[in-house]
Short mmCIF file of C-alpha atoms and ligand atoms in Angstrom, two decimals:
data_model
loop_
_atom_site.label_atom_id
_atom_site.label_comp_id
_atom_site.label_asym_id
_atom_site.label_seq_id
_atom_site.Cartn_x
_atom_site.Cartn_y
_atom_site.Cartn_z
CA MET A 15 -60.69 -26.24 -40.87
CA ILE A 16 -57.96 -27.65 -43.11
CA LEU A 17 -57.85 -26.81 -46.80
CA LEU A 18 -57.34 -29.87 -49.01
CA ASP A 19 -54.78 -28.20 -51.23
CA GLY A 20 -54.70 -30.15 -54.49
CA LYS A 21 -52.21 -27.74 -55.99
CA ALA A 22 -49.66 -28.37 -53.24
CA VAL A 23 -50.16 -32.16 -53.31
CA SER A 24 -49.82 -32.11 -57.09
CA LEU A 25 -46.52 -30.20 -56.80
CA GLY A 26 -45.08 -32.97 -54.63
CA ILE A 27 -46.16 -35.65 -57.12
CA GLN A 28 -44.74 -33.57 -59.99
CA GLU A 29 -41.30 -33.66 -58.36
CA THR A 30 -41.46 -37.45 -57.99
CA ILE A 31 -42.52 -37.89 -61.62
CA LYS A 32 -39.83 -35.51 -62.92
CA THR A 33 -37.14 -37.46 -61.05
CA GLU A 34 -38.44 -40.76 -62.40
CA VAL A 35 -38.48 -39.39 -65.97
CA ARG A 36 -34.92 -38.10 -65.63
CA MET A 37 -33.68 -41.38 -64.20
CA ARG A 38 -35.49 -43.81 -66.51
CA PHE A 39 -35.80 -42.03 -69.88
CA THR A 40 -33.91 -39.89 -72.37
CA PRO A 41 -35.67 -36.92 -74.02
CA GLU A 42 -36.18 -39.16 -77.09
CA THR A 43 -37.76 -42.01 -75.14
CA ALA A 44 -39.66 -39.93 -72.54
CA PRO A 45 -43.32 -40.84 -71.89
CA LYS A 46 -45.47 -39.65 -74.78
CA LEU A 47 -49.04 -38.46 -74.27
CA CYS A 48 -51.27 -38.02 -77.35
CA VAL A 49 -54.42 -35.92 -77.10
CA ILE A 50 -57.36 -35.85 -79.50
CA LEU A 51 -59.31 -32.59 -79.41
CA VAL A 52 -62.35 -31.92 -81.60
CA GLY A 53 -63.80 -28.50 -82.31
CA GLU A 54 -63.34 -25.19 -80.55
CA ASN A 55 -65.10 -25.67 -77.19
CA PRO A 56 -63.19 -23.12 -75.04
CA ALA A 57 -63.37 -25.23 -71.86
CA SER A 58 -62.03 -28.31 -73.65
CA ALA A 59 -59.29 -26.26 -75.33
CA SER A 60 -58.30 -24.85 -71.95
CA TYR A 61 -58.21 -28.32 -70.27
CA VAL A 62 -56.08 -29.67 -73.12
CA LYS A 63 -53.72 -26.69 -72.85
CA THR A 64 -53.30 -27.32 -69.11
CA LYS A 65 -52.63 -31.03 -69.66
CA CYS A 66 -50.09 -30.42 -72.45
CA ALA A 67 -48.32 -27.74 -70.37
CA MET A 68 -48.08 -30.17 -67.45
CA ALA A 69 -46.76 -32.93 -69.72
CA GLN A 70 -44.08 -30.52 -70.95
CA ARG A 71 -43.17 -29.46 -67.40
CA LEU A 72 -42.66 -33.09 -66.38
CA GLY A 73 -40.35 -33.83 -69.31
CA PHE A 74 -42.91 -35.89 -71.23
CA ARG A 75 -43.37 -35.72 -74.97
CA HIS A 76 -46.87 -34.74 -76.06
CA GLU A 77 -48.77 -34.47 -79.30
CA LEU A 78 -52.04 -32.67 -79.97
CA HIS A 79 -54.32 -34.02 -82.72
CA HIS A 80 -56.83 -31.22 -83.27
CA PHE A 81 -59.78 -31.84 -85.61
CA PRO A 82 -62.48 -29.43 -86.81
CA ALA A 83 -65.93 -29.71 -85.18
CA ASP A 84 -67.46 -31.31 -88.30
CA VAL A 85 -64.90 -34.13 -88.51
CA SER A 86 -66.38 -37.54 -89.31
CA SER A 87 -66.36 -40.40 -86.85
CA ASP A 88 -64.35 -42.44 -89.39
CA GLN A 89 -61.54 -39.88 -89.35
CA ILE A 90 -61.29 -39.90 -85.56
CA GLU A 91 -61.45 -43.69 -85.49
CA ALA A 92 -58.63 -43.90 -88.04
CA ARG A 93 -56.45 -41.58 -85.95
CA ILE A 94 -57.14 -43.51 -82.74
CA ASP A 95 -56.30 -46.77 -84.53
CA ALA A 96 -53.04 -45.29 -85.85
CA LEU A 97 -52.02 -44.07 -82.39
CA ASN A 98 -53.05 -47.41 -80.86
CA ALA A 99 -50.65 -49.10 -83.28
CA ASP A 100 -47.83 -46.59 -82.82
CA PRO A 101 -45.31 -48.01 -80.31
CA ASP A 102 -44.03 -44.47 -79.69
CA CYS A 103 -47.40 -43.33 -78.25
CA ASP A 104 -47.66 -44.43 -74.61
CA ALA A 105 -50.96 -42.87 -73.65
CA LEU A 106 -53.87 -41.53 -75.62
CA PHE A 107 -57.13 -39.87 -74.72
CA VAL A 108 -60.04 -38.13 -76.41
CA GLN A 109 -60.96 -34.86 -74.70
CA LEU A 110 -64.66 -34.88 -73.83
CA PRO A 111 -67.28 -33.66 -74.49
CA LEU A 112 -67.36 -34.28 -78.24
CA PRO A 113 -69.73 -32.61 -80.74
CA LYS A 114 -73.17 -34.26 -80.74
CA HIS A 115 -72.72 -36.20 -84.01
CA LEU A 116 -69.87 -38.22 -82.47
CA ASP A 117 -70.36 -41.14 -80.08
CA SER A 118 -68.14 -40.22 -77.08
CA VAL A 119 -68.47 -43.58 -75.37
CA ALA A 120 -67.58 -45.57 -78.50
CA LEU A 121 -64.63 -43.33 -79.37
CA ALA A 122 -63.21 -43.19 -75.85
CA ASN A 123 -63.58 -46.96 -75.74
CA ARG A 124 -61.57 -47.42 -78.95
CA VAL A 125 -58.36 -46.48 -77.13
CA ARG A 126 -56.25 -49.59 -76.40
CA SER A 127 -56.48 -50.41 -72.72
CA GLU A 128 -52.66 -50.32 -72.31
CA LYS A 129 -52.75 -46.66 -73.43
CA ASP A 130 -55.89 -45.65 -71.52
CA ALA A 131 -54.30 -43.11 -69.16
CA ASP A 132 -57.73 -41.48 -68.74
CA GLY A 133 -59.10 -44.76 -67.35
CA LEU A 134 -62.40 -44.51 -69.20
CA THR A 135 -62.46 -47.56 -71.47
CA ARG A 136 -64.68 -50.56 -70.72
CA ALA A 137 -61.58 -52.58 -69.85
CA SER A 138 -60.40 -50.02 -67.27
CA MET A 139 -63.89 -49.49 -65.83
CA GLY A 140 -64.42 -53.26 -65.65
CA ALA A 141 -61.08 -53.74 -63.88
CA LEU A 142 -62.03 -50.97 -61.44
CA LEU A 143 -65.33 -52.63 -60.64
CA LEU A 144 -63.64 -56.00 -60.13
CA GLY A 145 -61.00 -54.44 -57.89
CA GLU A 146 -58.14 -55.44 -60.20
CA SER A 147 -55.08 -53.32 -59.62
CA HIS A 148 -53.52 -53.30 -63.10
CA GLY A 149 -56.16 -51.15 -64.80
CA PHE A 150 -55.95 -47.40 -65.17
CA GLN A 151 -58.60 -45.55 -63.18
CA PRO A 152 -60.71 -42.52 -64.10
CA CYS A 153 -58.46 -39.59 -63.20
CA THR A 154 -60.78 -37.39 -61.14
CA PRO A 155 -61.91 -40.01 -58.59
CA ARG A 156 -58.44 -41.57 -58.44
CA GLY A 157 -56.99 -38.09 -57.86
CA ILE A 158 -59.54 -37.42 -55.10
CA ILE A 159 -58.55 -40.62 -53.26
CA ARG A 160 -54.91 -39.60 -53.60
CA LEU A 161 -55.71 -36.17 -52.16
CA LEU A 162 -57.57 -37.68 -49.19
CA ASP A 163 -54.65 -40.07 -48.59
CA ALA A 164 -52.18 -37.17 -48.67
CA TYR A 165 -54.04 -35.67 -45.72
CA GLY A 166 -54.31 -39.00 -43.88
CA ILE A 167 -58.10 -39.03 -44.00
CA GLU A 168 -59.51 -42.35 -42.85
CA LEU A 169 -62.27 -43.70 -45.09
CA SER A 170 -62.95 -47.10 -43.56
CA GLY A 171 -66.32 -47.25 -41.81
CA LYS A 172 -67.22 -43.68 -42.77
CA GLU A 173 -70.54 -42.58 -44.26
CA ALA A 174 -69.63 -41.31 -47.72
CA VAL A 175 -72.13 -39.47 -49.88
CA VAL A 176 -71.38 -38.86 -53.56
CA VAL A 177 -73.64 -36.37 -55.34
CA GLY A 178 -73.53 -37.13 -59.07
CA ARG A 179 -73.39 -40.46 -60.92
CA SER A 180 -71.56 -39.70 -64.17
CA ASN A 181 -69.26 -42.31 -65.69
CA ILE A 182 -66.22 -40.09 -65.31
CA VAL A 183 -66.66 -38.91 -61.72
CA GLY A 184 -69.61 -39.98 -59.56
CA LYS A 185 -69.93 -43.66 -60.47
CA PRO A 186 -66.23 -44.61 -60.19
CA MET A 187 -65.92 -42.39 -57.09
CA GLY A 188 -68.51 -44.51 -55.34
CA VAL A 189 -66.66 -47.70 -56.30
CA LEU A 190 -63.30 -46.38 -55.04
CA LEU A 191 -64.78 -45.19 -51.75
CA GLN A 192 -66.46 -48.55 -51.25
CA GLN A 193 -63.16 -50.33 -51.98
CA ARG A 194 -61.69 -48.27 -49.14
CA HIS A 195 -64.48 -49.58 -46.90
CA ALA A 196 -66.64 -46.48 -46.72
CA THR A 197 -70.42 -46.96 -46.69
CA VAL A 198 -71.47 -45.18 -49.86
CA THR A 199 -74.68 -43.42 -50.88
CA THR A 200 -74.94 -42.01 -54.41
CA CYS A 201 -77.33 -39.11 -55.05
CA HIS A 202 -78.62 -37.79 -58.38
CA THR A 203 -81.49 -35.81 -59.88
CA LYS A 204 -84.11 -38.34 -58.78
CA THR A 205 -82.86 -38.49 -55.19
CA LEU A 206 -85.57 -37.45 -52.77
CA ASP A 207 -84.44 -35.03 -50.07
CA LEU A 208 -80.80 -34.47 -51.03
CA ALA A 209 -80.27 -32.36 -47.90
CA ASN A 210 -80.98 -35.30 -45.60
CA HIS A 211 -78.43 -37.50 -47.35
CA VAL A 212 -75.77 -34.77 -47.29
CA LYS A 213 -76.41 -34.18 -43.58
CA ARG A 214 -75.33 -37.78 -42.82
CA ALA A 215 -72.04 -37.54 -44.73
CA ASP A 216 -68.70 -37.89 -42.95
CA ILE A 217 -67.15 -37.68 -46.43
CA LEU A 218 -69.00 -35.69 -49.10
CA VAL A 219 -67.99 -35.67 -52.75
CA ALA A 220 -69.95 -33.24 -54.92
CA ALA A 221 -69.68 -33.84 -58.68
CA VAL A 222 -72.72 -32.14 -60.13
CA GLY A 223 -71.93 -28.94 -62.00
CA VAL A 224 -74.67 -26.89 -60.30
CA PRO A 225 -73.05 -23.98 -58.45
CA HIS A 226 -73.75 -23.91 -54.70
CA LEU A 227 -76.31 -26.72 -54.86
CA ILE A 228 -74.97 -28.03 -51.53
CA LYS A 229 -75.83 -25.61 -48.74
CA GLY A 230 -73.39 -24.88 -45.93
CA GLU A 231 -76.04 -25.60 -43.31
CA TRP A 232 -76.40 -29.20 -44.61
CA ILE A 233 -72.79 -30.04 -43.74
CA LYS A 234 -72.29 -32.37 -40.78
CA PRO A 235 -69.90 -30.80 -38.27
CA GLY A 236 -66.42 -32.27 -38.84
CA ALA A 237 -67.21 -33.61 -42.31
CA VAL A 238 -64.63 -33.83 -45.10
CA ILE A 239 -65.83 -31.99 -48.20
CA VAL A 240 -64.52 -32.64 -51.70
CA ASP A 241 -65.98 -30.35 -54.34
CA ALA A 242 -65.31 -31.52 -57.90
CA GLY A 243 -67.84 -29.03 -59.31
CA PHE A 244 -66.37 -26.51 -61.70
CA THR A 245 -68.64 -23.94 -63.30
CA LYS A 246 -67.40 -20.77 -64.99
CA THR A 247 -69.91 -17.92 -64.73
CA ALA A 248 -70.41 -15.20 -67.36
CA ASP A 249 -67.99 -12.89 -65.50
CA GLY A 250 -65.30 -15.60 -65.40
CA THR A 251 -65.76 -16.55 -61.74
CA ILE A 252 -65.31 -20.24 -61.03
CA LEU A 253 -67.84 -21.80 -58.69
CA GLY A 254 -68.02 -25.20 -57.06
CA ASP A 255 -71.10 -27.22 -56.14
CA VAL A 256 -70.76 -26.44 -52.42
CA GLU A 257 -71.30 -23.11 -50.63
CA PHE A 258 -67.63 -22.83 -49.71
CA GLU A 259 -67.72 -20.10 -47.03
CA ALA A 260 -70.66 -21.52 -45.10
CA ALA A 261 -69.45 -25.12 -45.45
CA SER A 262 -65.97 -24.12 -44.20
CA LEU A 263 -67.50 -23.11 -40.86
CA ARG A 264 -68.63 -26.71 -40.23
CA ALA A 265 -66.22 -28.94 -42.18
CA SER A 266 -62.97 -30.38 -40.80
CA HIS A 267 -61.44 -30.42 -44.33
CA ILE A 268 -62.57 -28.86 -47.60
CA THR A 269 -61.21 -28.51 -51.14
CA PRO A 270 -60.99 -25.02 -52.64
CA VAL A 271 -62.46 -24.42 -56.10
CA PRO A 272 -60.28 -23.97 -58.07
CA GLY A 273 -57.11 -25.54 -56.68
CA GLY A 274 -58.55 -28.70 -55.13
CA VAL A 275 -59.75 -31.49 -57.39
CA GLY A 276 -58.62 -30.02 -60.75
CA PRO A 277 -54.85 -30.26 -60.15
CA MET A 278 -55.30 -33.81 -58.81
CA THR A 279 -57.12 -34.85 -61.99
CA VAL A 280 -54.31 -33.54 -64.19
CA ILE A 281 -51.49 -35.05 -62.15
CA THR A 282 -53.27 -38.42 -62.06
CA LEU A 283 -53.42 -38.39 -65.87
CA MET A 284 -49.67 -37.75 -65.88
CA ALA A 285 -48.93 -40.47 -63.31
CA GLN A 286 -50.92 -42.95 -65.39
CA THR A 287 -49.08 -41.85 -68.56
CA LEU A 288 -45.77 -42.48 -66.79
CA HIS A 289 -47.08 -45.88 -65.71
CA ALA A 290 -47.95 -46.73 -69.34
CA ALA A 291 -44.47 -45.64 -70.49
CA LEU A 292 -42.76 -47.70 -67.80
CA ARG A 293 -44.74 -50.74 -68.95
CA ARG A 294 -43.55 -50.07 -72.51
CA LYS A 295 -39.94 -50.09 -71.25
CA THR A 296 -40.31 -53.19 -69.13
CA PRO A 297 -43.34 -55.16 -70.34
CA SER A 298 -44.36 -58.00 -68.06
CA LYS A 299 -44.37 -61.50 -69.54
CA SER A 300 -48.15 -61.48 -69.94
CA GLU A 301 -47.92 -58.30 -72.03
CA ASN A 302 -45.26 -59.64 -74.42
P1 NAP B 429 -72.42 -34.74 -65.52
O1 NAP B 429 -72.03 -35.84 -66.43
O2 NAP B 429 -73.26 -33.62 -66.01
O3 NAP B 429 -73.14 -35.40 -64.26
C1 NAP B 429 -73.73 -34.61 -63.27
C2 NAP B 429 -74.37 -35.50 -62.25
O4 NAP B 429 -74.98 -34.65 -61.28
C3 NAP B 429 -75.48 -36.40 -62.82
O5 NAP B 429 -75.35 -37.70 -62.27
C4 NAP B 429 -76.77 -35.72 -62.35
O6 NAP B 429 -77.81 -36.64 -62.04
C5 NAP B 429 -76.32 -35.05 -61.06
N1 NAP B 429 -77.15 -33.88 -60.78
C6 NAP B 429 -77.39 -32.82 -61.58
N2 NAP B 429 -78.22 -31.93 -60.97
C7 NAP B 429 -78.47 -32.46 -59.74
C8 NAP B 429 -79.26 -32.03 -58.65
N3 NAP B 429 -79.94 -30.89 -58.67
N4 NAP B 429 -79.30 -32.83 -57.56
C9 NAP B 429 -78.63 -33.99 -57.49
N5 NAP B 429 -77.86 -34.45 -58.52
C10 NAP B 429 -77.79 -33.69 -59.63
O7 NAP B 429 -71.15 -34.05 -64.87
P2 NAP B 429 -69.66 -34.61 -64.57
O8 NAP B 429 -68.94 -34.77 -65.85
O9 NAP B 429 -69.71 -35.71 -63.59
O10 NAP B 429 -69.06 -33.32 -63.85
C11 NAP B 429 -69.62 -32.83 -62.65
C12 NAP B 429 -68.90 -31.55 -62.24
O11 NAP B 429 -67.54 -31.88 -62.01
C13 NAP B 429 -68.89 -30.47 -63.32
O12 NAP B 429 -68.92 -29.21 -62.71
C14 NAP B 429 -67.55 -30.69 -64.01
O13 NAP B 429 -67.06 -29.48 -64.61
C15 NAP B 429 -66.72 -31.07 -62.83
N6 NAP B 429 -65.54 -31.87 -63.17
C16 NAP B 429 -64.38 -31.43 -62.66
C17 NAP B 429 -63.24 -32.12 -62.92
C18 NAP B 429 -61.98 -31.63 -62.34
O14 NAP B 429 -60.93 -32.15 -62.67
N7 NAP B 429 -62.02 -30.63 -61.47
C19 NAP B 429 -63.25 -33.27 -63.71
C20 NAP B 429 -64.47 -33.71 -64.20
C21 NAP B 429 -65.61 -33.00 -63.91
P3 NAP B 429 -78.53 -37.57 -63.14
O15 NAP B 429 -77.59 -38.72 -63.37
O16 NAP B 429 -79.79 -37.99 -62.49
O17 NAP B 429 -78.72 -36.71 -64.36
#
């Protein structure tokens, strides 16, 4: 069994990005990532901290716009509009989830598509669905494809099963796997007999958020298992959606949790921020 080591793959990409930043930018013109964080959700605060620390490590500039939990939608909209108009801000994202009184989809969608390093606006999602290459892609599924590519895993013709159909992971994951010529099944809460679908999977992507929902005995011998699930228990243990130990006995490849999908999500955000900054430096004619 081979561990799909997202941390190690991310380290390699970090070196490439650092070199590119050193060669193409000065500290004053380095890629700039702006983050909007609302409230005090500890998980969101921790994700934002990780992303800002990575931006720093890569030589990017970064800016945190932190609002109290009771901020009005108008205030967030005004800040997004200002950052959209600021030529010094290359990439901008709103850390989700947002407090219930705010419309996450509308706010995430307000980000200008050229700055959408998170890949979650309608324009980016539409481009993804149409197979257009210029759009940014949602970071977790894009990072998963990059991880599978790093290990030379063939997707064409394979039976791929994605458990979960969220806008940020499951849905775009299915599209990306299909674009790579896998035959894709998407499972969700209304799926009848989840076990039987999982048992057919050559490639399994679990993106549910229910610890150990996927049983080791369901895994097809030789399958490739990608576990995006990330649940912190009361004692601080982090659990994935797949029974790791039991699944490892049958899988050919498996991601650890943590250390698999998470680092690939973060580095994909950074790669897309760099891409946005490079476009700022050398805009194509159509973007002038
Ligand atoms: P989400 O929006 O809550 O979506 C969960 C999906 O799982 C839904 O489509 C839901 O189906 C499905 N589901 C829930 N219970 C199920 C069950 N018993 N059987 C089959 N399907 C079930 O979650 P998300 O944002 O996609 O995140 C999923 C997991 O990935 C979470 O643990 C999250 O923390 C993690 N995550 C990790 C990263 C990373 O970088 N490592 C990034 C993003 C997310 P319905 O549609 O029918 O409700």
